[in-house]
Coordinates of C-alpha atoms in Angstrom, one line a residue:
M1 CA -56.5 -6.2 14.4
L2 CA -58.4 -9.1 12.8
E3 CA -61.5 -10.5 14.3
V4 CA -60.5 -14.1 14.3
P5 CA -63.3 -16.5 15.3
L6 CA -62.7 -18.7 18.2
W7 CA -63.2 -21.9 16.1
L8 CA -60.3 -20.9 13.9
W9 CA -57.9 -20.7 16.8
V10 CA -59.2 -24.1 18.0
A11 CA -58.8 -25.6 14.6
F12 CA -55.2 -24.3 14.4
A13 CA -54.4 -25.7 17.9
A14 CA -56.0 -29.0 17.1
T15 CA -54.1 -29.3 13.8
V16 CA -50.8 -28.7 15.5
V17 CA -51.5 -31.1 18.4
V18 CA -52.7 -33.9 16.1
S19 CA -49.8 -33.4 13.7
L20 CA -47.2 -33.6 16.4
A21 CA -48.9 -36.7 17.9
V22 CA -48.9 -38.4 14.5
D23 CA -45.3 -37.4 13.9
L24 CA -44.2 -38.7 17.3
L25 CA -46.0 -42.0 16.8
A26 CA -44.5 -42.4 13.3
H27 CA -41.0 -41.9 14.7
R28 CA -41.4 -43.6 18.1
T29 CA -38.6 -46.1 17.3
E30 CA -35.1 -45.0 16.5
H31 CA -34.3 -45.2 12.8
V32 CA -32.4 -43.1 10.2
I33 CA -34.7 -40.9 8.2
G34 CA -33.8 -41.2 4.5
F35 CA -34.4 -38.8 1.6
K36 CA -37.7 -40.3 0.5
E37 CA -39.2 -40.3 4.0
A38 CA -38.1 -36.7 4.6
A39 CA -39.5 -35.7 1.2
A40 CA -42.9 -37.2 2.1
W41 CA -43.0 -35.5 5.5
S42 CA -41.9 -32.2 3.9
G43 CA -44.9 -32.5 1.5
V44 CA -47.2 -33.2 4.5
W45 CA -46.0 -30.1 6.4
V46 CA -46.1 -27.8 3.3
G47 CA -49.5 -29.2 2.4
L48 CA -50.9 -28.5 5.9
A49 CA -49.5 -24.9 5.8
L50 CA -51.0 -24.2 2.4
V51 CA -54.4 -25.7 3.3
F52 CA -54.5 -23.6 6.5
G53 CA -53.6 -20.6 4.4
A54 CA -56.5 -21.3 2.1
V55 CA -58.8 -21.4 5.1
V56 CA -57.4 -18.0 6.2
F57 CA -58.1 -16.6 2.7
L58 CA -61.7 -17.9 2.8
V59 CA -62.5 -16.8 6.4
L60 CA -60.4 -13.7 7.0
G61 CA -60.1 -12.3 3.5
T62 CA -57.5 -11.8 0.8
T63 CA -55.3 -9.4 2.7
A64 CA -55.0 -11.7 5.7
G65 CA -54.4 -14.7 3.5
T66 CA -51.6 -12.9 1.6
E67 CA -50.0 -11.8 4.9
Y68 CA -50.1 -15.3 6.2
T69 CA -48.5 -16.8 3.1
T70 CA -45.9 -14.1 3.0
A71 CA -45.0 -14.5 6.7
W72 CA -44.9 -18.3 6.3
L73 CA -42.6 -18.2 3.3
L74 CA -40.4 -15.6 5.0
E75 CA -40.0 -17.7 8.2
K76 CA -39.4 -20.8 6.0
S77 CA -36.6 -19.0 4.2
L78 CA -35.0 -17.6 7.3
S79 CA -35.1 -21.1 8.9
V80 CA -32.5 -22.3 6.4
D81 CA -29.8 -20.8 8.7
N82 CA -31.2 -23.0 11.5
L83 CA -30.4 -26.0 9.4
F84 CA -26.7 -25.1 9.2
V85 CA -26.6 -24.7 13.0
F86 CA -28.4 -28.1 13.5
A87 CA -25.7 -29.7 11.5
V88 CA -23.0 -28.1 13.6
I89 CA -24.7 -29.1 16.9
F90 CA -25.2 -32.7 15.7
A91 CA -21.6 -32.9 14.6
Y92 CA -20.3 -31.4 17.9
F93 CA -22.1 -33.9 20.1
R94 CA -21.7 -36.8 17.6
V95 CA -25.4 -37.4 17.6
P96 CA -26.3 -40.7 15.9
R97 CA -28.6 -40.1 12.9
A98 CA -31.2 -42.4 14.4
Y99 CA -31.6 -40.0 17.4
Q100 CA -31.7 -36.8 15.5
H101 CA -35.4 -36.7 14.8
R102 CA -36.2 -37.1 18.5
V103 CA -34.0 -34.1 19.3
L104 CA -35.5 -31.9 16.7
F105 CA -39.0 -33.0 17.7
F106 CA -38.6 -31.6 21.3
G107 CA -36.6 -28.7 19.9
V108 CA -39.6 -27.8 17.7
M109 CA -42.0 -28.0 20.7
G110 CA -39.8 -25.6 22.6
A111 CA -39.6 -23.3 19.7
L112 CA -43.4 -23.2 19.4
V113 CA -43.7 -22.1 23.0
F114 CA -40.9 -19.5 22.9
R115 CA -42.0 -18.0 19.6
G116 CA -45.5 -17.7 21.0
V117 CA -44.1 -15.7 23.9
F118 CA -41.9 -13.5 21.8
L119 CA -44.5 -12.8 19.2
T120 CA -47.1 -12.0 21.8
L121 CA -44.8 -9.5 23.4
G122 CA -43.7 -8.1 20.1
V123 CA -47.3 -7.5 18.9
A124 CA -48.1 -5.9 22.3
V125 CA -45.1 -3.6 22.1
V126 CA -45.8 -2.6 18.5
S127 CA -49.4 -1.8 19.2
R128 CA -48.4 0.6 22.0
F129 CA -45.1 2.0 20.7
T130 CA -45.2 2.0 16.9
A131 CA -41.8 3.8 16.8
V132 CA -40.2 0.5 18.0
L133 CA -40.5 -0.6 14.4
F134 CA -37.5 1.6 13.6
A135 CA -35.5 -0.4 16.2
F136 CA -36.7 -3.7 14.6
A137 CA -35.6 -2.4 11.2
A138 CA -32.1 -1.6 12.6
V139 CA -31.9 -5.2 13.9
L140 CA -32.7 -6.5 10.4
F141 CA -30.2 -4.1 8.7
Y142 CA -27.5 -5.3 11.1
S143 CA -28.4 -8.9 10.3
T144 CA -28.2 -8.1 6.6
Y145 CA -24.7 -6.6 7.2
K146 CA -23.5 -9.7 9.0
L147 CA -24.8 -12.0 6.3
L148 CA -23.1 -10.0 3.5
K149 CA -19.9 -9.9 5.5
G150 CA -20.0 -13.5 6.4
E151 CA -19.9 -12.7 10.2
E152 CA -22.7 -15.1 11.1
E153 CA -20.8 -18.2 10.4
G154 CA -19.4 -19.1 13.8
F155 CA -21.3 -21.1 16.4
D156 CA -19.9 -23.1 19.3
P157 CA -22.5 -25.3 20.8
G158 CA -20.3 -26.0 23.9
K159 CA -20.5 -22.4 24.9
S160 CA -24.3 -21.9 24.7
F161 CA -25.9 -20.4 27.7
A162 CA -28.6 -23.1 27.9
L163 CA -26.0 -25.8 28.0
R164 CA -24.0 -24.1 30.8
I165 CA -27.2 -23.8 32.8
L166 CA -28.1 -27.4 32.2
R167 CA -24.8 -28.7 33.4
K168 CA -25.2 -26.6 36.6
V169 CA -28.7 -28.0 37.3
V170 CA -28.1 -31.7 36.5
P171 CA -25.0 -33.9 35.9
V172 CA -24.6 -34.9 32.2
R173 CA -23.0 -38.2 31.4
D174 CA -20.7 -38.7 28.4
E175 CA -22.5 -41.7 26.8
Y176 CA -25.8 -41.9 25.0
A177 CA -28.5 -44.3 26.3
G178 CA -30.6 -44.8 23.3
M179 CA -33.2 -42.1 22.9
K180 CA -33.5 -41.5 26.7
F181 CA -32.9 -38.1 28.2
F182 CA -32.3 -39.3 31.7
V183 CA -30.9 -42.5 33.3
K184 CA -30.0 -43.6 36.8
E185 CA -26.4 -44.0 37.8
A186 CA -25.5 -45.1 41.4
G187 CA -29.0 -44.3 42.4
K188 CA -28.9 -40.7 41.0
R189 CA -30.7 -39.3 38.0
V190 CA -28.3 -38.0 35.4
A191 CA -28.9 -36.5 32.0
T192 CA -27.7 -38.0 28.8
P193 CA -26.0 -36.0 26.1
L194 CA -29.3 -36.1 24.2
L195 CA -30.8 -33.6 26.6
A196 CA -27.7 -31.4 26.2
V197 CA -28.3 -31.4 22.5
V198 CA -32.0 -30.3 22.9
A199 CA -30.7 -27.5 25.2
A200 CA -28.3 -26.4 22.5
I201 CA -31.0 -26.5 19.8
E202 CA -33.3 -24.4 22.0
A203 CA -30.5 -21.8 22.6
A204 CA -29.9 -21.6 18.9
D205 CA -33.6 -20.9 18.2
L206 CA -33.6 -18.1 20.7
V207 CA -30.8 -16.5 18.8
F208 CA -32.6 -16.8 15.5
A209 CA -35.7 -15.4 17.0
V210 CA -33.9 -12.0 17.1
D211 CA -34.1 -11.8 13.3
S212 CA -37.3 -13.8 12.9
V213 CA -39.7 -11.9 15.2
P214 CA -38.9 -8.3 13.8
A215 CA -39.1 -9.7 10.2
V216 CA -42.5 -11.3 10.6
L217 CA -43.9 -8.2 12.4
A218 CA -43.0 -6.2 9.3
V219 CA -45.5 -8.4 7.4
S220 CA -48.4 -8.2 9.9
D221 CA -49.0 -7.0 13.4
D222 CA -51.8 -9.4 14.0
L223 CA -51.0 -12.2 16.5
F224 CA -53.0 -14.8 14.7
I225 CA -51.3 -14.3 11.4
V226 CA -47.7 -14.0 12.7
Y227 CA -48.0 -17.0 15.1
T228 CA -49.8 -19.4 12.9
S229 CA -47.4 -18.7 10.0
N230 CA -44.4 -19.1 12.3
A231 CA -45.8 -22.3 13.7
F232 CA -46.4 -24.0 10.4
A233 CA -42.9 -23.0 9.2
I234 CA -41.3 -24.4 12.4
L235 CA -43.3 -27.6 12.2
G236 CA -41.7 -28.4 8.8
L237 CA -38.2 -27.6 10.0
R238 CA -37.3 -31.2 10.9
A239 CA -38.3 -32.8 7.6
L240 CA -36.6 -30.0 5.8
Y241 CA -33.3 -30.7 7.7
F242 CA -33.3 -34.4 6.7
L243 CA -34.4 -33.5 3.2
L244 CA -31.5 -31.1 2.7
S245 CA -29.0 -32.9 4.9
G246 CA -25.7 -33.2 2.9
L247 CA -27.0 -30.7 0.3
L248 CA -26.8 -27.5 2.3
D249 CA -23.4 -26.6 1.0
R250 CA -24.7 -26.6 -2.6
F251 CA -26.9 -23.6 -2.0
H252 CA -24.0 -21.2 -1.4
Y253 CA -25.8 -18.1 -2.7
L254 CA -28.7 -18.6 -0.3
N255 CA -27.1 -16.5 2.5
M256 CA -26.8 -13.6 0.0
G257 CA -30.5 -14.1 -0.9
L258 CA -31.5 -14.1 2.7
A259 CA -29.5 -10.8 3.2
V260 CA -31.5 -9.2 0.3
I261 CA -34.7 -10.4 1.9
L262 CA -33.8 -9.1 5.4
G263 CA -32.7 -5.8 3.9
F264 CA -36.0 -5.5 1.9
I265 CA -38.0 -6.3 5.0
G266 CA -36.0 -3.7 7.0
V267 CA -37.0 -1.1 4.4
K268 CA -40.6 -2.2 4.6
L269 CA -40.5 -1.7 8.4
V270 CA -39.0 1.8 8.1
L271 CA -41.7 2.8 5.6
Q272 CA -44.4 1.2 7.8
A273 CA -43.2 3.0 10.9
A274 CA -42.8 6.3 9.1
H275 CA -46.3 6.0 7.6
K276 CA -47.8 5.5 11.1
T277 CA -45.6 7.9 13.1
I278 CA -44.5 10.6 10.7
S279 CA -46.9 11.1 7.9
P280 CA -49.7 9.0 6.2
S281 CA -48.3 10.2 2.9
V282 CA -45.2 8.0 3.3
P283 CA -45.9 5.0 1.1
E284 CA -46.1 1.4 2.5
I285 CA -45.0 -1.8 0.6
P286 CA -48.1 -4.0 0.0
S287 CA -47.9 -7.6 1.3
L288 CA -48.4 -8.9 -2.2
I289 CA -45.2 -7.1 -3.3
S290 CA -43.4 -8.5 -0.3
L291 CA -44.5 -12.0 -1.2
A292 CA -43.3 -11.6 -4.8
V293 CA -39.9 -10.3 -3.7
I294 CA -39.3 -13.2 -1.3
V295 CA -40.3 -15.8 -4.0
V296 CA -38.1 -14.2 -6.7
V297 CA -35.1 -13.8 -4.5
L298 CA -35.3 -17.3 -3.1
A299 CA -35.7 -18.8 -6.5
A300 CA -32.8 -16.7 -7.9
S301 CA -30.5 -17.8 -5.1
V302 CA -31.2 -21.5 -5.6
V303 CA -30.9 -21.3 -9.4
L304 CA -27.7 -19.3 -9.2
S305 CA -26.2 -21.7 -6.7
M306 CA -27.0 -24.6 -9.1
R307 CA -25.7 -22.8 -12.2
R308 CA -22.5 -21.7 -10.4
P309 CA -21.6 -24.6 -8.1
L310 CA -18.6 -24.5 -5.8
P311 CA -15.5 -26.5 -6.8
P312 CA -15.6 -30.1 -5.4
Q313 CA -12.9 -29.3 -2.8
S314 CA -14.7 -26.2 -1.5
A315 CA -18.1 -27.8 -1.5
A316 CA -16.8 -30.8 0.5
A317 CA -15.2 -28.6 3.2
P318 CA -18.2 -28.0 5.3
Q319 CA -19.0 -31.7 5.3
S320 CA -15.5 -32.7 6.4
D321 CA -15.7 -30.1 9.2
M322 CA -19.0 -31.5 10.4
A323 CA -17.5 -34.9 10.7
T324 CA -15.4 -33.9 13.7
K325 CA -16.2 -33.1 17.3
T326 CA -13.9 -30.2 17.6
P327 CA -15.6 -27.2 19.3
G328 CA -15.7 -24.0 17.3
T329 CA -17.1 -23.0 14.0
V330 CA -18.2 -24.7 10.8
S331 CA -17.9 -22.7 7.6
S332 CA -20.9 -22.0 5.6
P333 CA -21.0 -22.1 1.8
R334 CA -20.6 -18.3 1.7
A335 CA -17.3 -18.5 3.7
E336 CA -16.1 -21.2 1.4
R337 CA -16.9 -19.1 -1.6
E338 CA -15.0 -16.2 -0.2
R339 CA -12.1 -18.5 0.6
R340 CA -12.1 -19.8 -2.9
D341 CA -12.0 -16.3 -4.4
S342 CA -9.2 -15.1 -2.1
P343 CA -5.7 -14.3 -3.5
E344 CA -4.2 -16.9 -1.2
E345 CA -6.4 -19.6 -2.6
H346 CA -5.5 -18.6 -6.2
S347 CA -1.8 -18.7 -5.2
E348 CA -2.2 -22.2 -3.7
R349 CA -3.8 -23.4 -6.9
R350 CA -1.0 -22.0 -9.0
D351 CA 1.5 -23.7 -6.8
D352 CA -0.4 -27.0 -7.1
D353 CA -0.4 -26.7 -10.9

């Protein structure tokens, strides 16, 4: 384990608190976040993460700095799946664009808390039972299988556990009341749909933590590295959503890239566990190699998506689905690509011709 000076923990906590406070003040009034504003905030969050990474390099050494950068980039890439689910949730609840940042702000605060809990438990378990890494690898391999088979596409916000619990605890009205989470009706305090949306966002993040936590523990088993990298990746999630809103369907090979990354991290976990529990002669994959693989795969996925775009009709399908409130699933670009290549689709095209 790294010997992290107390001042570095304090500096990290202060950076997060001040950043969240500035972000909240900057968006205290309801307004639609456009592309330029989202790009500027994305630059701020990425810049903060990289500056903190430079501090880690200088204070804790090259290995720690490389692990931090790898873990941050890994979490950043895995968070793309969250963006699709955010879009589904906002469409399901018909959340006005002017309210979406407020929802994501509180969703991020909850995610920071829950990830901290899960990562602390994960590090504790790994430090005592190294063989659990084999189980974590199995989780990642299963997630890889689901991504390659397109089985991760469905998400119904109305059936989330958190939302069902919320409705049992407090009445939820049908209409929004600006950016308020609670209002009084007939002398009783009731929740607005905005609180229900936050609950759905938190439930979705808990689901994604199943992949994220084992993956980042493959990079490092040090709590400081895994939590700070996750935190900075999560902080930039809101700006990334608004930056890529409406463009997510264009990166239709990204899911395949994420599957490759998860599979690679799963192999890294198996080798790491075998090295520690079976024989020291079993080779491990260095963090620098992991970082290079993640960068190359992500870049290849984006470039391939741009060079081989979906036909206009297929690319527009996810957007049209998101425009409705119908509970159920929204197809991702991978599902649309498979539909496009299916024999039935080719038959329909011949009939149209």
